[in-house]
Short mmCIF file of C-alpha atoms and ligand atoms in Angstrom, two decimals:
data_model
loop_
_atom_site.label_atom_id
_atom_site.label_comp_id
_atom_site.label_asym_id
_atom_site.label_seq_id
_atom_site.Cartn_x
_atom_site.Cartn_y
_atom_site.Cartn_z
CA UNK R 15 -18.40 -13.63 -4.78
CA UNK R 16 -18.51 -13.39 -1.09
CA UNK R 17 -16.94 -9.77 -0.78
CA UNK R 18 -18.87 -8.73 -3.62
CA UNK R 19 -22.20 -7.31 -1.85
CA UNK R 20 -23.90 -4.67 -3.70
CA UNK R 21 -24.79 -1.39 -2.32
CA UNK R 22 -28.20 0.30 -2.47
CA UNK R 23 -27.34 3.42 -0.81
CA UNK R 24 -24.85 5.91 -2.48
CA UNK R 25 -23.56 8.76 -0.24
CA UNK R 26 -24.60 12.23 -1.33
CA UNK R 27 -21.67 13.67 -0.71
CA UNK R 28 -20.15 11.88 -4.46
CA UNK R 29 -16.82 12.53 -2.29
CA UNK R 30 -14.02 9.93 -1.59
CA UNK R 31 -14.63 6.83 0.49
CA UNK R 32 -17.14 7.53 2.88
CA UNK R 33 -19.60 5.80 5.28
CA UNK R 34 -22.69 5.09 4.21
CA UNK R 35 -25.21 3.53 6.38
CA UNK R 36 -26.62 0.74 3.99
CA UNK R 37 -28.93 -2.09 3.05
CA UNK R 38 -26.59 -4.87 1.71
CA UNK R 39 -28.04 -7.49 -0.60
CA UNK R 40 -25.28 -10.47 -0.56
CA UNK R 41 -25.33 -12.68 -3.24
CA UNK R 42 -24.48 -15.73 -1.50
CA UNK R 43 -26.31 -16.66 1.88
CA UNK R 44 -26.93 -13.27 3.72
CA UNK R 45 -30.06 -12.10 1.84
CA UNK R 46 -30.14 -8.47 3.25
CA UNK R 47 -29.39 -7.15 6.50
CA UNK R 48 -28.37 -3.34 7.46
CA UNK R 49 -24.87 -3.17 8.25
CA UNK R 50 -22.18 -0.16 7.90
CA UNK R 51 -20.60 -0.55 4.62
CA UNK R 52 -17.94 1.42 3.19
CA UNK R 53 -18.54 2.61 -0.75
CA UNK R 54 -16.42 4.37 -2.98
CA UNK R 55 -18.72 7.05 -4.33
CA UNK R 56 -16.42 9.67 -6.28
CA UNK R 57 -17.37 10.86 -9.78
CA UNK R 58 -14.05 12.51 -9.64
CA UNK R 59 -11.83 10.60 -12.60
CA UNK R 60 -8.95 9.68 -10.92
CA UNK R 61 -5.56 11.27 -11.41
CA UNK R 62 -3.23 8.47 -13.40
CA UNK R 63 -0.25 7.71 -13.77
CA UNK R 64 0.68 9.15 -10.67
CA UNK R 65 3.81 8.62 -8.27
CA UNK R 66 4.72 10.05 -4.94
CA UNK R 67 7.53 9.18 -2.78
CA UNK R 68 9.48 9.88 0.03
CA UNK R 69 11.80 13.31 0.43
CA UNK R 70 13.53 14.87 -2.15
CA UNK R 71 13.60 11.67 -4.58
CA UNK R 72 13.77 13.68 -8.31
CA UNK R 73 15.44 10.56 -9.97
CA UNK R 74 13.54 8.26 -8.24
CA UNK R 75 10.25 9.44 -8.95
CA UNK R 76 11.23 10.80 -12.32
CA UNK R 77 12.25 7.16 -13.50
CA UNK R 78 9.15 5.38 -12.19
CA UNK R 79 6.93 7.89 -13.84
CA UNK R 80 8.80 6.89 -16.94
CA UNK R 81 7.73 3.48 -16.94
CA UNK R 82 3.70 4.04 -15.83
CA UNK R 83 3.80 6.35 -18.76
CA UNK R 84 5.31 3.66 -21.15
CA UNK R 85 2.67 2.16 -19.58
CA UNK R 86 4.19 -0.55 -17.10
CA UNK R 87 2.57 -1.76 -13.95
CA UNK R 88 2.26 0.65 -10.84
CA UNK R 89 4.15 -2.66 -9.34
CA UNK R 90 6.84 -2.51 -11.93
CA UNK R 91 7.27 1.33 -11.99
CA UNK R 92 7.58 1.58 -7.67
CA UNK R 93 10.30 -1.49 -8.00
CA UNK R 94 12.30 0.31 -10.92
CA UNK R 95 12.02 3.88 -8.76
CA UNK R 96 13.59 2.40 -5.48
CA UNK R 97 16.42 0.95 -7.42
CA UNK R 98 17.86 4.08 -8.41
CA UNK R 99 17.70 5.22 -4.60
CA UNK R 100 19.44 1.94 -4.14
CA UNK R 101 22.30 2.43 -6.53
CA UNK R 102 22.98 5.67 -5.23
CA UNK R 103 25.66 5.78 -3.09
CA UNK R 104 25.61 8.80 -1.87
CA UNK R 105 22.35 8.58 -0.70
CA UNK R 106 22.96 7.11 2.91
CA UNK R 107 19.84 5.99 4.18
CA UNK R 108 19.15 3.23 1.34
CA UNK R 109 21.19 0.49 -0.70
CA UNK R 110 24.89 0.84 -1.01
CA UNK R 111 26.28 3.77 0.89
CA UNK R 112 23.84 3.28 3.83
CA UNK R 113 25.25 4.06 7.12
CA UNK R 114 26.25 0.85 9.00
CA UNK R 115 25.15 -0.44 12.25
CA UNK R 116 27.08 -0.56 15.41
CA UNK R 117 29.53 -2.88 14.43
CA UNK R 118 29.91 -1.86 10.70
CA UNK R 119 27.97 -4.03 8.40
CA UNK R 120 25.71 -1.91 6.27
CA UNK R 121 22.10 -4.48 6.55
CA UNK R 122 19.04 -3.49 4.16
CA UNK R 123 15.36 -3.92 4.53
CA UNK R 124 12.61 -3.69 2.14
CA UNK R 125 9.31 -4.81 0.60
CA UNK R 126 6.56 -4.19 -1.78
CA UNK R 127 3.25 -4.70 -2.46
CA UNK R 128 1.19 -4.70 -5.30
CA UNK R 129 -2.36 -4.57 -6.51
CA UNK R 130 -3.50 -7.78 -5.55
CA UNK R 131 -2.60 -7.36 -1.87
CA UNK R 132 0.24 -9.69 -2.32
CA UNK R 133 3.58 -8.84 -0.50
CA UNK R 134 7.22 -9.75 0.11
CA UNK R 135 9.78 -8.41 2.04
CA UNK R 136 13.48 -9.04 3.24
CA UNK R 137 14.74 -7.88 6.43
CA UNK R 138 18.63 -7.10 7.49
CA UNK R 139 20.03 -8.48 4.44
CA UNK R 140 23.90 -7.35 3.84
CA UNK R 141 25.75 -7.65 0.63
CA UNK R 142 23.09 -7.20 -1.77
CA UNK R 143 22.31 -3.84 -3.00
CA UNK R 144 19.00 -4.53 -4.76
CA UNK R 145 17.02 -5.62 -1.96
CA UNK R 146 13.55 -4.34 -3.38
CA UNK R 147 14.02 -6.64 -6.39
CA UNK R 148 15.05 -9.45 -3.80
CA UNK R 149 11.55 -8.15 -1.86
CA UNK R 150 9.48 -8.64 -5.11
CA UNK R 151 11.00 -12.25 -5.94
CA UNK R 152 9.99 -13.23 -2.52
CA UNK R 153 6.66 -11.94 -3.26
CA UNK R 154 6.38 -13.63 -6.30
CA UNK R 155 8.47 -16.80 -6.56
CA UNK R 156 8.05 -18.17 -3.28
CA UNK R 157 4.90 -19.06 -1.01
CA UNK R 158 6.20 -16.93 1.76
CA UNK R 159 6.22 -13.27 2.30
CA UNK R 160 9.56 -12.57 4.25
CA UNK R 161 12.93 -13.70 4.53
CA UNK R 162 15.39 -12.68 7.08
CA UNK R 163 19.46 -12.36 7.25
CA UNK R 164 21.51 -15.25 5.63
CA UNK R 165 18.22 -16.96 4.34
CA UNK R 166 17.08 -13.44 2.70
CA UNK R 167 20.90 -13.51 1.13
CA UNK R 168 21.24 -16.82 -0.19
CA UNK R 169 17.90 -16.67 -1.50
CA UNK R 170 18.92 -13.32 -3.47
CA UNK R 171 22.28 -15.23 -4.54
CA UNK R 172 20.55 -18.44 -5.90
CA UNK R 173 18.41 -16.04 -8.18
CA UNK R 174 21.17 -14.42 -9.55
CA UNK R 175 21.85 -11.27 -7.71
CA UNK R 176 25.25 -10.05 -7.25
CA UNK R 177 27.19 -9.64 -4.55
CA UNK R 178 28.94 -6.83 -3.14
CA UNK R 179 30.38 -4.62 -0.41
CA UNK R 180 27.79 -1.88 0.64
CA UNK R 181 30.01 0.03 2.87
CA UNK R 182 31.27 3.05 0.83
CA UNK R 183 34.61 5.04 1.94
CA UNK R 184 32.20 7.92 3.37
CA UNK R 185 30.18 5.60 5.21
CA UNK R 186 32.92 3.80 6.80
CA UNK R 187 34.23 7.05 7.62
CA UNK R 188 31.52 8.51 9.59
CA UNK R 189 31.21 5.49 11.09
CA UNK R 190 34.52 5.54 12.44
CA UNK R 191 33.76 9.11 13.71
CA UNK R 192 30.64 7.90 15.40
CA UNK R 193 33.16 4.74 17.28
CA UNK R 194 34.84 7.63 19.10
CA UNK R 195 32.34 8.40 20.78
CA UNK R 196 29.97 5.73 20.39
CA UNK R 197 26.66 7.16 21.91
CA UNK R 198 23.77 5.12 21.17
CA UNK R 199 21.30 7.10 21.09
CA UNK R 200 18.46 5.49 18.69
CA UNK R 201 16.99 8.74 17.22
CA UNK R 202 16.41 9.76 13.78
CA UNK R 203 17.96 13.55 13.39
CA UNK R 204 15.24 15.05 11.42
CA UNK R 205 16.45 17.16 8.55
CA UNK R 206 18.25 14.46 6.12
CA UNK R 207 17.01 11.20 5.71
CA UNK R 208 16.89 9.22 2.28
CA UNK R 209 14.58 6.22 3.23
CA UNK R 210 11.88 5.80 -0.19
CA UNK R 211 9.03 4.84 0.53
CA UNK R 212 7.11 4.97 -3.12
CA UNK R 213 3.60 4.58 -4.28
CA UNK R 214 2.46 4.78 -7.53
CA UNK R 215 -1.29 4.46 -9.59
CA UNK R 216 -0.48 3.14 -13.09
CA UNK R 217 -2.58 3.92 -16.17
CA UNK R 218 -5.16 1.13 -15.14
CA UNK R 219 -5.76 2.72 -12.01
CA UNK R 220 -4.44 0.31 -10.07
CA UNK R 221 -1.83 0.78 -6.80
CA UNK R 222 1.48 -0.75 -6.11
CA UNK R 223 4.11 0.57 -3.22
CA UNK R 224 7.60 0.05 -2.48
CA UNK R 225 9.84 1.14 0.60
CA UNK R 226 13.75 0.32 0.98
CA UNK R 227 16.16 1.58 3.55
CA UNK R 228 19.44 0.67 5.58
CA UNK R 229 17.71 1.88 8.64
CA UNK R 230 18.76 3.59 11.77
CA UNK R 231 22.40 4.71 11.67
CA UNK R 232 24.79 2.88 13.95
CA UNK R 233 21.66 0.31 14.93
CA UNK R 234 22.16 -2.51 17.00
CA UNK R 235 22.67 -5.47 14.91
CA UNK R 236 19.76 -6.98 13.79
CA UNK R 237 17.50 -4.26 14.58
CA UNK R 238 15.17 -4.04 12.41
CA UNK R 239 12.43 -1.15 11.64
CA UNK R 240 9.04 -0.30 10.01
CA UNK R 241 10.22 0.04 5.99
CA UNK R 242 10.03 -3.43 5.29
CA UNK R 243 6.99 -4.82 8.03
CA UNK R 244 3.46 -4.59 6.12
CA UNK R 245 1.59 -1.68 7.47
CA UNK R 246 4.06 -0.51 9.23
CA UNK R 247 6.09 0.85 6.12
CA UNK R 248 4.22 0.50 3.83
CA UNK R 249 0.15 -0.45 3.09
CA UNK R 250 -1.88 -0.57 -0.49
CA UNK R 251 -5.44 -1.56 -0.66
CA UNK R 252 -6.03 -1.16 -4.73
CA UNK R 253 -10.10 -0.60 -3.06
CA UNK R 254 -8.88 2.35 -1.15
CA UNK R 255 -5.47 3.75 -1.94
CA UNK R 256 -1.98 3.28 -0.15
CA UNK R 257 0.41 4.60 2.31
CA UNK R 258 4.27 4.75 3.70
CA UNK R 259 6.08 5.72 6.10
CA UNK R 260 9.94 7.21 6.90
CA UNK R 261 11.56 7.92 10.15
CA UNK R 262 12.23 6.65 13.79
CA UNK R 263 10.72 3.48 12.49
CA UNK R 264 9.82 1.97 16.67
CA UNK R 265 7.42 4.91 16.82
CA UNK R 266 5.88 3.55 12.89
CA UNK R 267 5.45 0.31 14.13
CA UNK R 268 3.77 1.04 17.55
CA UNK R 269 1.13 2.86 15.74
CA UNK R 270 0.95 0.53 12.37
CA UNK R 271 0.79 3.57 10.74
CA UNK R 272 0.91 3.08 7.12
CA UNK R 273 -2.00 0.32 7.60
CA UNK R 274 -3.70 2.60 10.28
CA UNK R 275 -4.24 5.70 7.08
CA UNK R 276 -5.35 3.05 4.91
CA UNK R 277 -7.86 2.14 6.84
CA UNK R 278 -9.03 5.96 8.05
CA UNK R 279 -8.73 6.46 3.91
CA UNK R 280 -11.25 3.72 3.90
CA UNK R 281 -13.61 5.03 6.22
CA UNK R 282 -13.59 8.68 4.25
CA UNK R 283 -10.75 10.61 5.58
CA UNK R 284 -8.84 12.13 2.58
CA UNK R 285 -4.93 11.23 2.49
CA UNK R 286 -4.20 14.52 3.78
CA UNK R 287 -6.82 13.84 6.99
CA UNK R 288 -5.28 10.47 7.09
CA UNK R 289 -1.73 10.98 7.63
CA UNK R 290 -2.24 13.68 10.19
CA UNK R 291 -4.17 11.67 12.46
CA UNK R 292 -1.24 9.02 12.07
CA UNK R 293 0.46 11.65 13.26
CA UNK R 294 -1.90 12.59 15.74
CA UNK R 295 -1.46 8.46 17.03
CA UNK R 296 1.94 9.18 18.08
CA UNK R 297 2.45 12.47 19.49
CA UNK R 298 -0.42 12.69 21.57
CA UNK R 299 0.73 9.64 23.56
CA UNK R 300 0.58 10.64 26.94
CA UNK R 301 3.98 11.75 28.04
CA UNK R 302 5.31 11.22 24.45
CA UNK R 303 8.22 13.12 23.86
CA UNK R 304 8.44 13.73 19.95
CA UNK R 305 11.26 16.31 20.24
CA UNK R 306 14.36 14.15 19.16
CA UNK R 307 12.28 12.16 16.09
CA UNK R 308 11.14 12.93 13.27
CA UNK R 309 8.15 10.74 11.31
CA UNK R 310 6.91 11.54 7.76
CA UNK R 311 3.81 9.91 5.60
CA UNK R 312 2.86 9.67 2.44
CA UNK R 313 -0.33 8.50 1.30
CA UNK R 314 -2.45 8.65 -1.96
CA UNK R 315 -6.12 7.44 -2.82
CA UNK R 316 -7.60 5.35 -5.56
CA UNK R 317 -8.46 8.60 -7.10
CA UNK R 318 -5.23 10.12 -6.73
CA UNK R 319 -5.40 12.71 -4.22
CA UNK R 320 -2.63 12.61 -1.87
CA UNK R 321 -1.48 13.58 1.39
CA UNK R 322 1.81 14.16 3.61
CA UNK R 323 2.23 15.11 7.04
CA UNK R 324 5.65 14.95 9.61
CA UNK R 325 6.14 15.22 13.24
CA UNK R 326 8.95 18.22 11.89
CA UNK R 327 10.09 20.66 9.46
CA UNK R 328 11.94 19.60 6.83
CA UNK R 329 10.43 16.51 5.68
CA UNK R 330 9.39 16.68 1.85
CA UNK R 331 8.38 14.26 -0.97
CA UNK R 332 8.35 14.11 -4.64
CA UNK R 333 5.05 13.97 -6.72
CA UNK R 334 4.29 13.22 -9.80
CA UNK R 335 1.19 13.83 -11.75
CA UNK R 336 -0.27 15.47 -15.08
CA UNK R 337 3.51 15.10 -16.39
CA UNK R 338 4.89 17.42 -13.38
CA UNK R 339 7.22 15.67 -11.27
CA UNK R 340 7.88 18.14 -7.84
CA UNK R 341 9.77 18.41 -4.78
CA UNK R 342 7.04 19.52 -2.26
CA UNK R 343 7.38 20.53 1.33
CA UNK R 344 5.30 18.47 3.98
CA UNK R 345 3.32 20.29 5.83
CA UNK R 346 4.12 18.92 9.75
CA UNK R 347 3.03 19.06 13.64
CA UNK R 348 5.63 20.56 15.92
CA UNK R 349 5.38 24.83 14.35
CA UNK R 350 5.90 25.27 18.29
C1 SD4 G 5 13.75 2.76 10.05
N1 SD4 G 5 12.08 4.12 9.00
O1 SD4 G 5 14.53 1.83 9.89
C2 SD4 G 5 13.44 3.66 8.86
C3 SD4 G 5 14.46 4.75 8.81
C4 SD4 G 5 14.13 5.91 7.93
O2 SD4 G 5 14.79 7.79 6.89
O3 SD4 G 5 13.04 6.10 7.47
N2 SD4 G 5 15.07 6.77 7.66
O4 SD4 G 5 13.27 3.04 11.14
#
């Protein structure tokens, strides 16, 4: 009962989260005091079932929508959604097919997180293709939230998933092309990536996300990125709404930027709002120099508005909602 404090004051605005100045009555020992409190005030109904994800991810997005409509969990649907991103192999920024690192072995990461705020996560796992469904077990069959390498594969193994090479023929192949040279060079080109992030409202309203990749191309081993580190790759708060995040993942992480909109979500930014100043958090570092990277969020709200800003052109993500499931261009930064 101790988070439960009930608000007096409503906003006028009826809009979104926003701040309210407030007298808080606490149930427990704190009998009223004026603080800043944070109130959802929106009269709006809220748009459900709804799913948006990273780029152009028709199937993806298509096949999670599916399930909220069959009425499944948000949690279920985002899990189901980044396995078909996973299974496709020509897809080679996630699950088999992803490029390798340096020294050839294709290594996932991923995690989810559902309504509850729980979350689980694996990090450079080879061999297993399913790695969000490994994420989830985690999650929910173990008291931990993240398990790395071997442990994250023998794990997967002991609950029954298969085993199997991820390295395609064309992935080998361009990796072989990148040996000739081999110019490390840790930056994310910024036209083609398939990394999902995913987050979906189910018909209860509540939030679940999901984000899988293989990572950087040609990474050092054991290099590891944002998609699979809580708030870095992905955030939900089922009070507030949810967020994720694709690209050069160092530049994610150094900002927390999925947790970061989340939080400016909270305190009455729309998603839209919210994922530009993410945006904002990186390239107006001092001496920052965003040419060579691209970043891209998505976010949504408990009502179901949504939002998506990049660093670059190019970036895009699929949404689905009222039954329409669209490819839509991201509106980005850099129109220099
Ligand atoms: C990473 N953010 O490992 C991921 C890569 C990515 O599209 O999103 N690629 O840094």
């Amino acid at each position: 009962m101790k988070r439960r404090n009930f608000i007096k004051k409503a906003s006028a605005t009826g809009l979104g989260l926003v701040a309210v100045s407030s007298t808080i009555i606490s149930c427990d020992e704190t009998k009223s005091s004026e603080k800043k409190a944070f109130v959802s005030t929106s009269k709006t109904k809220t748009i459900k079932p709804l799913v948006i994800a990273t780029w152009k991810t028709d199937l993806a997005v298509e096949t999670a929508a599916k399930y909220l409509e069959q009425g499944s969990s948000a949690l279920e649907a985002v899990e189901q959604g980044c396995r078909i991103e996973e299974a496709n192999e020509k897809g080679q920024s996630v699950g088999k097919g992803g490029l390798p690192d340096r020294d050839g072995n294709v290594t996932l990461d991923a995690c989810i997180m559902d309504e509850k705020g729980n979350y689980g996560a694996v990090l450079g796992v080879k061999n297993i293709k399913h790695v969000i469904s490994v994420a989830r077990k985690v999650m929910e069959d173990t008291p931990h939230v993240m398990l790395v390498g071997e442990g994250a594969e023998k794990f997967a193994l002991e609950k029954g998933f298969k085993k199997e090479n991820l390295l395609t023929e064309a992935s080998k192949k361009a990796w072989e092309k990148w040996k000739e040279k081999s110019e490390y060079k840790p930056i994310i080109n910024i036209e083609n990536h398939d990394t999902i992030g995913m987050l979906a409202i189910d018909k209860k309203g509540n939030i679940s996300g999901a984000c899988t990749t293989s990572g950087l191309a040609y990474k050092m081993a054991g290099r590891v990125g944002d998609s699979p580190i809580i708030g870095g790759g992905l955030f939900v708060d089922n009070e507030v709404g949810g967020a994720s995040a694709t690209g050069l993942g160092e530049e994610v992480l150094k900002t927390v930027g999925s947790f970061l909109i989340v939080e400016l979500m909270r305190q009455g930014k729309s998603p839209q709002e919210a994922c530009e100043e993410a945006i904002g958090r990186i390239v107006n570092k001092p001496g920052k120099n965003f040419k060579d990277f691209q970043v891209g969020y998505i976010a949504v709200n408990k009502q179901g508005e949504t939002g998506a800003y990049s660093i670059h052109e190019w970036f895009s993500y699929n949404l689905y909602k009222n039954k329409e499931n669209k490819n839509i261009k991201s509106d980005f930064f850099n129109k220099a």
